[in-house]
XYZ file of C-alpha atoms in Angstrom:
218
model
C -26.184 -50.891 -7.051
C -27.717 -47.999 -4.946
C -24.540 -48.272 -1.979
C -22.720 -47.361 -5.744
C -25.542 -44.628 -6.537
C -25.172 -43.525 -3.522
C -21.852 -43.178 -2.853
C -20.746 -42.004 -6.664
C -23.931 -38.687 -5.591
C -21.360 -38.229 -2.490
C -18.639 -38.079 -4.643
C -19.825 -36.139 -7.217
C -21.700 -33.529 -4.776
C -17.962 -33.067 -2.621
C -16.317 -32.191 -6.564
C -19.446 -29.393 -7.187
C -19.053 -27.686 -3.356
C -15.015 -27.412 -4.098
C -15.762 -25.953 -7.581
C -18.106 -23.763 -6.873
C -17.866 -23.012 -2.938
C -15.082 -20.002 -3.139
C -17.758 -18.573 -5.931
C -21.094 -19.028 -3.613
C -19.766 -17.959 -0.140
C -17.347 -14.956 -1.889
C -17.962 -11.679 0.338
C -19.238 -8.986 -1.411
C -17.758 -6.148 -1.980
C -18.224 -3.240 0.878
C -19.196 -0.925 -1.563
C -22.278 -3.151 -3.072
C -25.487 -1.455 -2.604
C -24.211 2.438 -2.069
C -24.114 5.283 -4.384
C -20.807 7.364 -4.951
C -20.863 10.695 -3.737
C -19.104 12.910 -6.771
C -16.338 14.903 -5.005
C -14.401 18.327 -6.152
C -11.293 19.527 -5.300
C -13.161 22.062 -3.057
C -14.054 18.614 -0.813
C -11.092 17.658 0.426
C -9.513 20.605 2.831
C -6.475 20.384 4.811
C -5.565 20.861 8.387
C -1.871 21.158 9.278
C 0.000 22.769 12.349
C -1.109 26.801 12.121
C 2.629 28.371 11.918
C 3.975 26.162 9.103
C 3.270 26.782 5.404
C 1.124 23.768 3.743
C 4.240 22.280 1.739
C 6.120 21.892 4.846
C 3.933 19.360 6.025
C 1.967 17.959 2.923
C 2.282 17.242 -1.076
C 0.129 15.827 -3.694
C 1.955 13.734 -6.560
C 1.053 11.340 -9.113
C -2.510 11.398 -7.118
C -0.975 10.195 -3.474
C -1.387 12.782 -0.711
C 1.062 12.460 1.451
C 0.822 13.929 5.207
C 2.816 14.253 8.178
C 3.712 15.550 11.338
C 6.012 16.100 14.076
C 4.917 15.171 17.986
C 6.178 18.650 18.617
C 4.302 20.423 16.078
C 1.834 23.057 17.253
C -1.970 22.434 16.661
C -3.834 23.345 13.238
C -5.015 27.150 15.125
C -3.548 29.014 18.028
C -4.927 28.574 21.811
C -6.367 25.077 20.547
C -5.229 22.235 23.013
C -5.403 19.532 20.715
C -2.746 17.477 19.465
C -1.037 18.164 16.145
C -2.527 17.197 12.744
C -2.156 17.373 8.979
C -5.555 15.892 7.805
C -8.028 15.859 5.291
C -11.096 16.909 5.922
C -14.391 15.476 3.753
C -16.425 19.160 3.256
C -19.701 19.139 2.235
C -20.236 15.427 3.080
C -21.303 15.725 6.495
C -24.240 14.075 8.066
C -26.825 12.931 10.739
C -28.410 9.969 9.134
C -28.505 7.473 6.520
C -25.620 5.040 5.675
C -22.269 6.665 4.986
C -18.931 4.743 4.070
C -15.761 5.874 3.610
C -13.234 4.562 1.216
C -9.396 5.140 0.749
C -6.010 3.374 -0.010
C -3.617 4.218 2.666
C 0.207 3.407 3.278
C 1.873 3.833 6.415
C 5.200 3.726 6.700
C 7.480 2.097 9.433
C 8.007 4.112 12.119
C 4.958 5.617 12.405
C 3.117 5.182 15.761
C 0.773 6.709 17.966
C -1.530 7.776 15.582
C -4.800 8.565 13.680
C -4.604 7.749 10.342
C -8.555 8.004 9.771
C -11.888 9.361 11.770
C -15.322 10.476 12.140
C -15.212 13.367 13.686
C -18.673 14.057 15.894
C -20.768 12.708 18.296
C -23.606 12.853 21.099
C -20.942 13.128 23.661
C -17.032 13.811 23.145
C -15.549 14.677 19.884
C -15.892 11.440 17.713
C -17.230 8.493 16.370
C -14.404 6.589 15.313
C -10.667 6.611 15.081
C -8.396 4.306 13.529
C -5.184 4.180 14.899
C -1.736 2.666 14.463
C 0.440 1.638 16.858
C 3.447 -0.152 15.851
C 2.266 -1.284 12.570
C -1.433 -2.625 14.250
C -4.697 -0.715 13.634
C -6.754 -0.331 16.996
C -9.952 1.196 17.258
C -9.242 4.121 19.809
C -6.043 2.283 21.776
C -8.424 -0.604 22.652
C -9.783 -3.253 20.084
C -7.481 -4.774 17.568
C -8.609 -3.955 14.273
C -5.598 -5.017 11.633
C -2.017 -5.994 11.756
C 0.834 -6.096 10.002
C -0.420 -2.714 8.258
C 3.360 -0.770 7.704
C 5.450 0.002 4.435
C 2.115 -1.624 2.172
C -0.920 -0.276 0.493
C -4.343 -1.387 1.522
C -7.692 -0.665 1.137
C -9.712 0.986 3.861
C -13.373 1.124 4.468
C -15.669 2.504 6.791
C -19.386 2.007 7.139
C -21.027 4.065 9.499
C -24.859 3.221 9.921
C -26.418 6.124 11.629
C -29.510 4.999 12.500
C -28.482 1.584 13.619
C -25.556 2.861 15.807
C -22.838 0.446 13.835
C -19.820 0.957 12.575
C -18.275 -1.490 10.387
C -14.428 -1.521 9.304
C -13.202 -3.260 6.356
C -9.475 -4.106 5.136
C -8.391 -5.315 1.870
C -12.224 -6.051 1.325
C -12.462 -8.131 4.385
C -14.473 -7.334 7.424
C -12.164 -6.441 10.547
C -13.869 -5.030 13.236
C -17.894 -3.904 13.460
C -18.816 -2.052 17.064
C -21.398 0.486 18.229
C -20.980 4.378 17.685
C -20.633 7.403 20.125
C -24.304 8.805 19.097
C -25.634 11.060 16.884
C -23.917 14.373 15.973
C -22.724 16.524 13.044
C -20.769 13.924 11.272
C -17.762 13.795 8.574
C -14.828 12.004 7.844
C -11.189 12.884 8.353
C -8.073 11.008 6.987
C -4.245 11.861 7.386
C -2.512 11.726 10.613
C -3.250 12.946 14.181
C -1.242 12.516 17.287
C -2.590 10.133 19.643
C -2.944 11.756 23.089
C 0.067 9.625 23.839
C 2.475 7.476 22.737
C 3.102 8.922 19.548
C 6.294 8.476 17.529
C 8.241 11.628 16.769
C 7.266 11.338 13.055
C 4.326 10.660 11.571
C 3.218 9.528 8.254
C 0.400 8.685 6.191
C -0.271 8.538 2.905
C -3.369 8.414 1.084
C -5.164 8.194 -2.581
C -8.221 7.425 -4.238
C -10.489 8.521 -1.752
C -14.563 7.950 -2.532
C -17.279 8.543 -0.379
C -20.312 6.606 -0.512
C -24.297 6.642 0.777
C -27.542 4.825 0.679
């Protein structure tokens, strides 16, 4: 009678973990625990190459922004040497402390390659924290750690944690942790979506498209 007991708890335990298991053990949400920052129109500023008008290399419908630029384009002001852009730039969110996270739905289409679709722009030394780039349909942090794959022609949710005062950096796709690692340092800090040449390697085109943007703190 208790080998029955005994056995019929074993059973009965097994049926409670595979009903309720997926429920207990669910991640939470990246954005659980932080406040939304409220954002204007006046927030979100663009960078594009200096000697094309703004429509030639951006537009805004049905709430997607949609960027992109050519390898050859020139950068966003004359005599800079960097590489060209068409970005968004997060105004009057920067920072130097605290808990920051970034949030946005981006689509890249196939074809794109060699590029930045997202960053944190500052640091103790060299020019940022972070960038997320895509090379042949793969996210890589920098061109070195794999991040995501299988990332072209789809929507998906991307989120960036950036804990200041711990030094960690925390990427999230779809809701799903993909890569955590340590920052460059302290600096004036803000985030920057869109596309941006990679130093090399870059595709001639380059696309990125991007809505419902949020920014978050604790």
């Amino acid at each position: 009678m208790c080998s029955f007991n005994y056995y019929r708890l074993i059973f009965f335990s097994a049926l409670l973990v595979s009903f309720l298991g997926p429920q207990r053990y669910a991640s939470a949400d990246p954005t659980d625990g932080f406040t939304p920052v409220p954002l204007q129109n006046g927030n979100f500023v663009l960078e594009k190459p200096y000697n094309v008008p703004l429509t030639d290399r951006y537009s805004h419908v049905d709430g997607v922004n949609k960027l992109w630029v050519y390898n050859h384009d020139k950068p966003f002001k004359p005599g800079s040497d960097t590489r060209p852009r068409t970005e968004i730039r997060i105004k009057g969110c920067d920072y130097s402390s605290g808990v920051w996270q970034f949030e946005g739905y981006a689509y890249v289409p196939r074809g794109t390659s060699g590029v930045t679709i997202m960053q944190i722009h500052g640091a103790a030394e060299g020019a940022t924290t972070l960038q997320l780039r895509i090379y042949n349909g793969v996210m890589r942090y920098y061109k070195y750690d794999l991040v995501a794959t299988d990332l072209y022609d789809k929507w998906f949710r991307l989120n960036v944690i950036h804990d200041v005062g711990k030094g960690k950096l925390t990427v999230f796709i779809d809701g799903e942790q993909k890569y955590e690692g340590h920052d460059q340092g302290p600096g004036d800090l803000y985030f920057k979506c869109g596309v941006y040449a990679a130093p090399e390697k870059s595709s001639n085109y380059m696309e990125s498209r991007w809505r419902d943007i949020k920014i978050y703190k604790k």
